[in-house]
Short mmCIF file of C-alpha atoms and ligand atoms in Angstrom, two decimals:
data_model
loop_
_atom_site.label_atom_id
_atom_site.label_comp_id
_atom_site.label_asym_id
_atom_site.label_seq_id
_atom_site.Cartn_x
_atom_site.Cartn_y
_atom_site.Cartn_z
CA UNK R 2 13.24 216.29 -80.32
CA UNK R 3 14.52 215.41 -83.64
CA UNK R 4 12.35 216.06 -86.76
CA UNK R 5 12.59 212.93 -88.83
CA UNK R 6 14.18 213.67 -92.23
CA UNK R 7 11.85 214.34 -95.15
CA UNK R 8 11.64 211.28 -97.59
CA UNK R 9 13.41 212.08 -100.78
CA UNK R 10 11.54 209.77 -103.12
CA UNK R 11 13.04 206.83 -104.80
CA UNK R 12 16.47 207.59 -103.57
CA UNK R 13 15.38 207.33 -100.01
CA UNK R 14 17.70 205.20 -97.66
CA UNK R 15 16.63 201.68 -97.74
CA UNK R 16 16.34 200.48 -94.07
CA UNK R 17 18.17 197.23 -93.60
CA UNK R 18 16.43 195.61 -90.48
CA UNK R 19 18.99 195.06 -87.94
CA UNK R 20 18.62 193.53 -84.53
CA UNK R 21 20.44 195.58 -81.76
CA UNK R 22 23.72 193.79 -81.39
CA UNK R 23 23.88 191.91 -78.14
CA UNK R 24 27.07 190.33 -77.20
CA UNK R 25 26.92 186.73 -76.55
CA UNK R 26 28.15 187.22 -72.96
CA UNK R 27 25.42 189.98 -72.47
CA UNK R 28 28.01 192.49 -71.58
CA UNK R 29 27.39 196.11 -72.93
CA UNK R 30 29.78 197.86 -75.10
CA UNK R 31 30.77 201.41 -73.80
CA UNK R 32 32.35 202.54 -77.11
CA UNK R 33 30.57 205.49 -78.61
CA UNK R 34 28.73 206.34 -75.39
CA UNK R 35 28.10 209.96 -74.16
CA UNK R 36 28.78 210.73 -70.62
CA UNK R 37 24.98 210.71 -69.95
CA UNK R 38 24.59 207.40 -71.73
CA UNK R 39 27.32 205.94 -69.60
CA UNK R 40 25.80 207.28 -66.35
CA UNK R 41 22.46 205.60 -67.61
CA UNK R 42 24.25 202.22 -68.24
CA UNK R 43 26.08 202.35 -64.99
CA UNK R 44 22.81 203.08 -63.09
CA UNK R 45 20.93 200.29 -65.00
CA UNK R 46 23.76 197.85 -63.90
CA UNK R 47 23.08 198.78 -60.18
CA UNK R 48 25.12 201.87 -59.16
CA UNK R 49 23.36 204.57 -57.07
CA UNK R 50 22.90 208.08 -59.00
CA UNK R 51 25.79 209.66 -57.32
CA UNK R 52 28.11 206.79 -58.06
CA UNK R 53 27.03 206.48 -61.59
CA UNK R 54 27.58 210.20 -62.28
CA UNK R 55 31.15 210.13 -60.85
CA UNK R 56 32.09 206.79 -62.58
CA UNK R 57 30.57 208.02 -65.78
CA UNK R 58 32.95 210.94 -65.79
CA UNK R 59 36.02 208.98 -64.89
CA UNK R 60 35.24 206.22 -67.58
CA UNK R 61 34.54 208.69 -70.24
CA UNK R 62 38.14 210.38 -69.55
CA UNK R 63 39.74 207.00 -69.67
CA UNK R 64 37.81 205.92 -72.87
CA UNK R 65 38.23 209.01 -75.02
CA UNK R 66 41.33 210.86 -73.71
CA UNK R 67 43.49 207.72 -72.52
CA UNK R 68 42.11 205.23 -75.27
CA UNK R 69 41.79 202.63 -72.45
CA UNK R 70 40.08 199.31 -73.48
CA UNK R 71 40.93 197.58 -70.21
CA UNK R 72 39.31 198.71 -66.88
CA UNK R 73 42.38 197.44 -64.94
CA UNK R 74 44.27 200.49 -65.92
CA UNK R 75 41.82 203.06 -64.45
CA UNK R 76 43.75 204.04 -61.40
CA UNK R 77 41.16 206.51 -60.07
CA UNK R 78 38.55 203.84 -59.91
CA UNK R 79 39.03 201.64 -56.98
CA UNK R 80 40.51 198.29 -57.67
CA UNK R 81 37.58 196.35 -56.10
CA UNK R 82 35.44 197.97 -58.73
CA UNK R 83 37.22 196.61 -61.82
CA UNK R 84 35.83 193.18 -61.79
CA UNK R 85 32.46 194.59 -61.55
CA UNK R 86 32.87 196.77 -64.58
CA UNK R 87 34.42 194.06 -66.55
CA UNK R 88 31.68 191.64 -65.63
CA UNK R 89 29.07 194.14 -66.99
CA UNK R 90 30.86 196.09 -69.72
CA UNK R 91 33.56 196.08 -72.46
CA UNK R 92 35.15 198.93 -74.27
CA UNK R 93 35.31 197.64 -77.80
CA UNK R 94 36.97 198.64 -81.10
CA UNK R 95 35.73 197.75 -84.60
CA UNK R 96 37.01 194.33 -85.70
CA UNK R 97 39.88 194.61 -88.33
CA UNK R 98 39.47 192.11 -91.19
CA UNK R 99 42.44 193.38 -93.22
CA UNK R 100 44.87 196.19 -93.24
CA UNK R 101 46.66 197.37 -96.52
CA UNK R 102 49.34 200.04 -97.21
CA UNK R 103 49.80 201.64 -100.38
CA UNK R 104 53.04 202.51 -102.00
CA UNK R 105 52.27 206.22 -101.30
CA UNK R 106 51.87 205.46 -97.51
CA UNK R 107 48.10 205.62 -97.55
CA UNK R 108 46.55 202.80 -95.20
CA UNK R 109 43.33 201.18 -95.77
CA UNK R 110 41.46 199.10 -93.13
CA UNK R 111 38.57 196.69 -93.75
CA UNK R 112 36.44 196.67 -90.70
CA UNK R 113 33.67 194.33 -89.63
CA UNK R 114 30.65 195.07 -87.40
CA UNK R 115 29.36 192.42 -84.89
CA UNK R 116 26.60 191.71 -87.20
CA UNK R 117 28.67 190.94 -89.87
CA UNK R 118 28.75 193.99 -92.04
CA UNK R 119 32.06 195.35 -93.66
CA UNK R 120 33.08 198.84 -93.97
CA UNK R 121 36.44 200.73 -94.61
CA UNK R 122 38.51 203.63 -93.39
CA UNK R 123 41.51 205.13 -94.99
CA UNK R 124 44.53 207.07 -93.50
CA UNK R 125 46.32 209.53 -95.72
CA UNK R 126 49.64 210.78 -94.25
CA UNK R 127 51.10 214.06 -95.59
CA UNK R 128 54.15 216.05 -94.75
CA UNK R 129 52.26 218.57 -92.55
CA UNK R 130 49.05 216.48 -91.49
CA UNK R 131 47.46 213.17 -91.52
CA UNK R 132 43.90 212.69 -92.68
CA UNK R 133 41.50 209.92 -91.59
CA UNK R 134 38.84 209.24 -94.19
CA UNK R 135 35.75 207.88 -92.10
CA UNK R 136 32.78 205.91 -93.30
CA UNK R 137 29.25 206.67 -92.15
CA UNK R 138 27.32 203.86 -93.41
CA UNK R 139 27.83 200.42 -94.95
CA UNK R 140 27.52 200.96 -98.72
CA UNK R 141 25.33 203.92 -99.83
CA UNK R 142 21.92 204.28 -101.23
CA UNK R 143 22.47 207.18 -103.47
CA UNK R 144 23.84 205.29 -106.78
CA UNK R 145 26.08 208.25 -108.09
CA UNK R 146 27.03 206.74 -111.31
CA UNK R 147 30.61 207.47 -111.08
CA UNK R 148 31.19 205.98 -107.42
CA UNK R 149 32.08 202.44 -106.80
CA UNK R 150 30.50 202.72 -103.33
CA UNK R 151 27.18 203.52 -104.75
CA UNK R 152 26.95 200.09 -106.38
CA UNK R 153 27.08 198.21 -103.13
CA UNK R 154 23.83 196.39 -102.33
CA UNK R 155 24.13 196.15 -98.63
CA UNK R 156 23.42 199.30 -96.86
CA UNK R 157 23.18 200.16 -93.19
CA UNK R 158 23.71 203.04 -91.03
CA UNK R 159 27.00 202.86 -88.82
CA UNK R 160 26.33 203.32 -85.16
CA UNK R 161 27.95 206.42 -83.36
CA UNK R 162 30.16 203.66 -81.68
CA UNK R 163 31.29 202.42 -85.15
CA UNK R 164 32.15 205.83 -86.49
CA UNK R 165 34.09 207.07 -83.64
CA UNK R 166 35.48 203.58 -83.32
CA UNK R 167 37.43 204.28 -86.53
CA UNK R 168 39.04 207.37 -85.24
CA UNK R 169 40.08 205.45 -82.02
CA UNK R 170 41.33 202.51 -83.94
CA UNK R 171 43.43 204.80 -86.12
CA UNK R 172 44.78 206.37 -82.74
CA UNK R 173 45.59 203.00 -81.52
CA UNK R 174 47.50 202.07 -84.74
CA UNK R 175 49.26 205.30 -84.64
CA UNK R 176 50.10 205.14 -80.88
CA UNK R 177 48.57 208.51 -80.20
CA UNK R 178 47.21 208.11 -76.66
CA UNK R 179 46.63 210.02 -74.64
CA UNK R 180 45.10 212.78 -76.61
CA UNK R 181 47.74 215.63 -77.09
CA UNK R 182 47.33 218.93 -78.66
CA UNK R 183 50.82 218.92 -80.33
CA UNK R 184 52.81 216.74 -82.62
CA UNK R 185 50.04 214.24 -83.87
CA UNK R 186 50.18 212.27 -86.87
CA UNK R 187 46.20 212.23 -87.13
CA UNK R 188 45.43 215.93 -87.36
CA UNK R 189 42.29 215.94 -89.69
CA UNK R 190 39.12 214.04 -90.33
CA UNK R 191 37.04 213.86 -93.42
CA UNK R 192 33.61 212.26 -93.48
CA UNK R 193 34.30 210.96 -97.05
CA UNK R 194 34.44 207.22 -96.70
CA UNK R 195 31.52 205.06 -97.42
CA UNK R 196 28.04 206.44 -97.32
CA UNK R 197 26.11 209.81 -97.15
CA UNK R 198 26.72 211.18 -93.76
CA UNK R 199 23.56 213.30 -93.65
CA UNK R 200 21.55 210.11 -94.27
CA UNK R 201 22.84 209.08 -91.04
CA UNK R 202 22.55 212.36 -89.23
CA UNK R 203 22.14 211.52 -85.49
CA UNK R 204 24.87 208.88 -85.21
CA UNK R 205 27.44 211.01 -87.20
CA UNK R 206 26.50 214.08 -85.04
CA UNK R 207 27.04 211.94 -81.78
CA UNK R 208 30.30 210.50 -83.12
CA UNK R 209 31.69 213.88 -84.23
CA UNK R 210 30.60 215.41 -80.78
CA UNK R 211 32.77 212.79 -79.16
CA UNK R 212 35.83 213.49 -81.64
CA UNK R 213 35.55 217.35 -81.03
CA UNK R 214 35.12 217.15 -77.18
CA UNK R 215 38.38 218.98 -75.84
CA UNK R 216 38.58 216.60 -72.83
CA UNK R 217 38.33 213.66 -75.03
CA UNK R 218 39.67 213.08 -78.66
CA UNK R 219 40.04 216.76 -78.84
CA UNK R 220 40.16 217.28 -82.62
CA UNK R 221 38.85 220.99 -83.64
CA UNK R 222 35.79 221.25 -85.75
CA UNK R 223 38.03 223.26 -87.98
CA UNK R 224 40.01 220.06 -88.66
CA UNK R 225 36.97 218.19 -89.57
CA UNK R 226 34.96 218.07 -93.01
CA UNK R 227 31.67 216.58 -93.70
CA UNK R 228 31.07 215.80 -97.30
CA UNK R 229 27.49 215.57 -98.64
CA UNK R 230 26.08 214.82 -102.07
CA UNK R 231 23.43 217.46 -101.29
CA UNK R 232 20.92 216.29 -98.78
CA UNK R 233 19.52 219.91 -98.87
CA UNK R 234 16.99 219.60 -95.68
CA UNK R 235 19.73 218.38 -93.37
CA UNK R 236 22.32 220.89 -94.17
CA UNK R 237 21.27 223.57 -91.79
CA UNK R 238 21.03 221.24 -88.84
CA UNK R 239 24.58 219.87 -89.74
CA UNK R 240 25.80 223.51 -89.50
CA UNK R 241 24.06 224.21 -86.27
CA UNK R 242 24.51 220.99 -84.43
CA UNK R 243 27.70 219.64 -85.57
CA UNK R 244 29.50 223.09 -87.01
CA UNK R 245 32.35 221.38 -89.01
CA UNK R 246 33.53 222.45 -92.41
CA UNK R 247 31.15 221.58 -95.35
CA UNK R 248 32.31 219.86 -98.61
CA UNK R 249 29.49 219.59 -101.35
CA UNK R 250 29.73 217.03 -104.14
CA UNK R 251 28.71 219.29 -106.93
CA UNK R 252 30.30 217.42 -110.10
CA UNK R 253 27.81 218.92 -112.53
CA UNK R 254 26.66 222.53 -113.44
CA UNK R 255 23.65 221.78 -115.47
CA UNK R 256 20.62 219.98 -114.56
CA UNK R 257 20.95 217.33 -117.14
CA UNK R 258 24.56 216.51 -116.25
CA UNK R 259 23.95 216.40 -112.37
CA UNK R 260 20.83 214.54 -112.62
CA UNK R 261 22.97 211.79 -114.24
CA UNK R 262 26.02 211.98 -112.01
CA UNK R 263 24.29 212.49 -108.66
CA UNK R 264 20.65 211.28 -108.94
CA UNK R 265 19.73 213.04 -105.75
CA UNK R 266 19.79 216.22 -107.83
CA UNK R 267 16.43 215.05 -109.27
CA UNK R 268 14.92 215.73 -105.65
CA UNK R 269 17.26 218.65 -104.65
CA UNK R 270 18.29 220.67 -107.53
CA UNK R 271 21.43 222.90 -108.04
CA UNK R 272 19.97 226.18 -107.18
CA UNK R 273 18.27 224.91 -104.12
CA UNK R 274 21.64 223.18 -102.94
CA UNK R 275 23.67 226.37 -103.55
CA UNK R 276 21.04 228.44 -101.59
CA UNK R 277 21.47 225.85 -98.80
CA UNK R 278 25.33 226.41 -98.81
CA UNK R 279 24.92 230.26 -98.89
CA UNK R 280 22.82 229.67 -95.64
CA UNK R 281 25.25 227.25 -94.11
CA UNK R 282 25.95 228.49 -90.56
CA UNK R 283 29.47 229.16 -89.99
CA UNK R 284 30.61 229.69 -93.55
CA UNK R 285 32.68 232.67 -94.27
CA UNK R 286 35.70 233.73 -96.13
CA UNK R 287 37.92 232.19 -93.48
CA UNK R 288 35.88 228.96 -93.45
CA UNK R 289 35.00 228.38 -97.08
CA UNK R 290 32.78 225.51 -98.40
CA UNK R 291 34.47 222.97 -100.54
CA UNK R 292 32.87 222.03 -103.81
CA UNK R 293 34.04 218.83 -104.98
CA UNK R 294 34.17 218.36 -108.76
CA UNK R 295 35.27 214.90 -110.28
CA UNK R 296 36.76 215.39 -113.67
CA UNK R 297 35.08 213.02 -116.09
CA UNK R 298 36.30 212.97 -119.75
CA UNK R 299 33.77 214.67 -122.10
CA UNK R 300 31.02 214.69 -119.47
CA UNK R 301 31.44 217.86 -117.29
CA UNK R 302 34.88 219.08 -117.97
CA UNK R 303 34.51 221.94 -120.75
CA UNK R 304 35.64 225.34 -120.42
CA UNK R 305 32.06 226.30 -120.59
CA UNK R 306 31.23 224.12 -117.60
CA UNK R 307 34.04 225.86 -115.77
CA UNK R 308 32.88 229.34 -116.61
CA UNK R 309 29.27 228.30 -115.48
CA UNK R 310 30.69 226.94 -112.26
CA UNK R 311 32.23 230.31 -111.47
CA UNK R 312 29.03 232.07 -112.31
CA UNK R 313 26.95 229.99 -110.12
CA UNK R 314 29.29 230.27 -106.94
CA UNK R 315 29.43 234.03 -107.63
CA UNK R 316 25.58 234.45 -108.21
CA UNK R 317 25.16 232.90 -104.69
CA UNK R 318 28.06 234.87 -103.32
CA UNK R 319 29.56 231.86 -101.82
CA UNK R 320 32.61 231.65 -99.81
CA UNK R 321 33.81 228.85 -101.96
CA UNK R 322 36.79 226.70 -102.97
CA UNK R 323 36.74 224.13 -105.66
CA UNK R 324 38.43 220.81 -105.19
CA UNK R 325 38.96 219.08 -108.48
CA UNK R 326 39.03 215.34 -108.16
CA UNK R 327 40.68 213.34 -110.96
CA UNK R 328 38.15 210.41 -111.49
CA UNK R 329 39.36 207.20 -109.82
CA UNK R 330 38.46 204.25 -112.05
CA UNK R 331 37.10 200.93 -110.82
CA UNK R 332 36.14 197.68 -112.73
CA UNK R 333 33.05 198.51 -114.88
CA UNK R 334 32.87 202.12 -114.58
CA UNK R 335 31.34 203.92 -117.50
CA UNK R 336 33.67 207.10 -117.25
CA UNK R 337 37.22 207.99 -117.95
CA UNK R 338 39.28 210.56 -116.23
CA UNK R 339 39.73 213.96 -118.02
CA UNK R 340 43.21 214.43 -119.56
CA UNK R 341 45.63 216.42 -117.63
CA UNK R 342 45.52 219.47 -120.02
CA UNK R 343 41.87 219.55 -119.60
CA UNK R 344 41.93 219.67 -115.86
CA UNK R 345 44.64 222.30 -116.00
CA UNK R 346 42.58 224.62 -118.27
CA UNK R 347 39.42 223.81 -116.24
CA UNK R 348 41.21 224.92 -112.92
CA UNK R 349 42.72 227.88 -114.63
CA UNK R 350 39.37 229.27 -115.53
CA UNK R 351 38.09 229.02 -112.06
CA UNK R 352 41.13 230.56 -110.64
CA UNK R 353 40.89 233.43 -113.04
CA UNK R 354 37.29 233.70 -111.78
CA UNK R 355 38.83 234.46 -108.36
CA UNK R 356 38.26 230.99 -106.79
CA UNK R 357 40.84 228.71 -105.72
CA UNK R 358 40.57 225.22 -107.54
CA UNK R 359 43.41 223.05 -106.70
CA UNK R 360 43.58 219.42 -108.13
CA UNK R 361 43.47 216.81 -105.58
CA UNK R 362 46.34 214.17 -105.87
CA UNK R 363 44.86 210.77 -105.92
CA UNK R 364 46.14 208.65 -102.99
CA UNK R 365 46.08 205.01 -102.49
CA UNK R 366 44.93 204.14 -105.80
CA UNK R 367 46.93 200.86 -105.90
CA UNK R 368 45.00 199.47 -102.81
CA UNK R 369 41.47 200.85 -103.96
CA UNK R 370 41.67 203.33 -101.31
CA UNK R 371 41.24 206.58 -103.23
CA UNK R 372 37.84 208.52 -103.45
CA UNK R 373 34.97 206.50 -104.86
CA UNK R 374 36.79 203.25 -104.79
CA UNK R 375 35.75 201.97 -101.62
CA UNK R 376 33.80 198.84 -101.89
CA UNK R 377 34.38 196.00 -99.56
CA UNK R 378 36.20 192.90 -100.42
CA UNK R 379 33.30 190.78 -99.05
CA UNK R 380 30.99 192.56 -101.37
CA UNK R 381 33.30 191.92 -104.24
CA UNK R 382 33.59 188.24 -103.20
CA UNK R 383 29.76 187.91 -103.06
CA UNK R 384 29.70 189.39 -106.62
CA UNK R 385 32.49 187.07 -107.73
CA UNK R 386 30.58 184.13 -106.25
CA UNK R 387 27.45 185.10 -108.20
CA UNK R 388 29.28 185.34 -111.43
CA UNK R 389 30.80 181.77 -110.74
CA UNK R 390 27.38 180.49 -109.84
CA UNK R 391 25.87 182.23 -113.07
CA UNK R 392 28.63 180.44 -115.11
CA UNK R 393 28.10 177.20 -113.56
CA UNK R 394 24.39 177.43 -114.38
CA UNK R 395 24.99 178.50 -117.91
CA UNK R 396 27.38 175.59 -118.26
CA UNK R 397 24.84 173.26 -116.87
CA UNK R 398 22.35 174.56 -119.34
CA UNK R 399 19.96 175.82 -116.75
N1 SAH J 416 28.79 210.51 -100.02
C1 SAH J 416 29.44 211.66 -99.59
C2 SAH J 416 30.93 211.56 -99.02
C3 SAH J 416 31.65 210.26 -99.71
S1 SAH J 416 32.46 210.42 -101.24
C4 SAH J 416 29.46 212.49 -100.88
O1 SAH J 416 29.21 212.10 -102.10
O2 SAH J 416 29.85 213.76 -100.79
C5 SAH J 416 33.86 211.60 -101.12
C6 SAH J 416 33.90 212.33 -102.56
O3 SAH J 416 34.52 211.51 -103.53
C7 SAH J 416 32.62 212.88 -103.16
O4 SAH J 416 32.92 214.10 -103.68
C8 SAH J 416 32.42 211.68 -104.28
O5 SAH J 416 31.62 212.39 -105.08
C9 SAH J 416 33.75 211.61 -104.84
N2 SAH J 416 34.03 210.33 -105.62
C10 SAH J 416 33.05 209.29 -105.61
N3 SAH J 416 33.50 208.46 -106.53
C11 SAH J 416 34.67 208.95 -107.12
C12 SAH J 416 35.57 208.47 -108.05
N4 SAH J 416 35.41 207.24 -108.76
N5 SAH J 416 36.60 209.38 -108.40
C13 SAH J 416 36.74 210.52 -107.86
N6 SAH J 416 36.05 210.91 -106.82
C14 SAH J 416 34.86 210.20 -106.48
FE1 SF4 J 417 27.18 207.71 -102.10
FE2 SF4 J 417 28.63 209.74 -102.04
FE3 SF4 J 417 29.28 207.68 -103.57
FE4 SF4 J 417 27.28 209.32 -104.18
S1 SF4 J 417 29.48 209.71 -104.33
S2 SF4 J 417 27.09 207.08 -104.19
S3 SF4 J 417 26.56 209.98 -102.26
S4 SF4 J 417 29.19 207.74 -101.30
#
């Protein structure tokens, strides 16, 4: 039984009512289902238990290991059964509204859910790896002041199918089926797209279980990182039930500054957060916790801040590395990025304190794909539309 998440005051997720998405043709989508769920669906559609179990196993393999979207290719399932499957089911993918490629090779996809919500995923190729940045929610309820996603009004949790669907879509685009252990372009996953993954715990867990299954998408938990802004009550469960690498958006070392930047800090303060990090199952010197720290000019980037950061991480004996993120600007943001010299000095102090503190190279800034820049075109449009309407009203003297 899952214990419901405690309600964190005014920054609680706003549930957006959502009818279960039923396809117009009545067929059920198999994307994102576990073996047990597949078995249940097959039984519901009329297969006897033994058949349902066998077919579920076969379907699961075709879906997650081979990337099949068409029942016709499933050679170990008798041909006579293919039309029956196609009559009852589909194997879907998120709808792609738009794809963009940055001058640095970063790719961003704007995706749309069947009920008309937009979300984004980003693929960041490097010489030795390829990282997919996956969204967990449409928008985010947490209103961190330096993050564009936090200004979105629309919020809903993505389903497990929509989360794992991002990975499968990327595999389609990269031509990486069937799953292979070697020579992949997509090697790493970061839950760092839109949304707070620990506010959508069950769906994120179920999706990542499919991603990590060795017979399916087969990405090791060591190559997956979940980033949280600090939802303390869910961190232990994340370690136990998902077990991926943890990244924590710290961004400030005093209550005053972190309260401003990450309002969730008013609910779960720095000490409590670091204690939860120290207790994170699976964290050790070989698997360090990443502390993300956005560099904001004159707000959180002094030498004193850097020294305090070292003190805090040492005090809690954390197997830590610090990731310094140059602030990525967006229209209307109230912050500026720290100067390169300031960032270097900040980084040096942390290194001297015995903690690694590389500076993250911004990727995909020209297509608004960098950290904190994700905000869907549809939302931007609706804002633009609103502005136009306001201007028209003003002109009309209303
Ligand atoms: N909601 C989760 C994960 C998504 S954000 C979280 O907050 O951890 C991924 C990282 O990008 C977080 O560390 C976030 O704080 C950071 N970020 C957000 N806006 C940013 C911006 N404008 N510039 C640089 N980093 C930003
Ligand atoms: Fe949400 Fe993370 Fe952005 Fe904060 S930084 S508003 S938690 S997506």
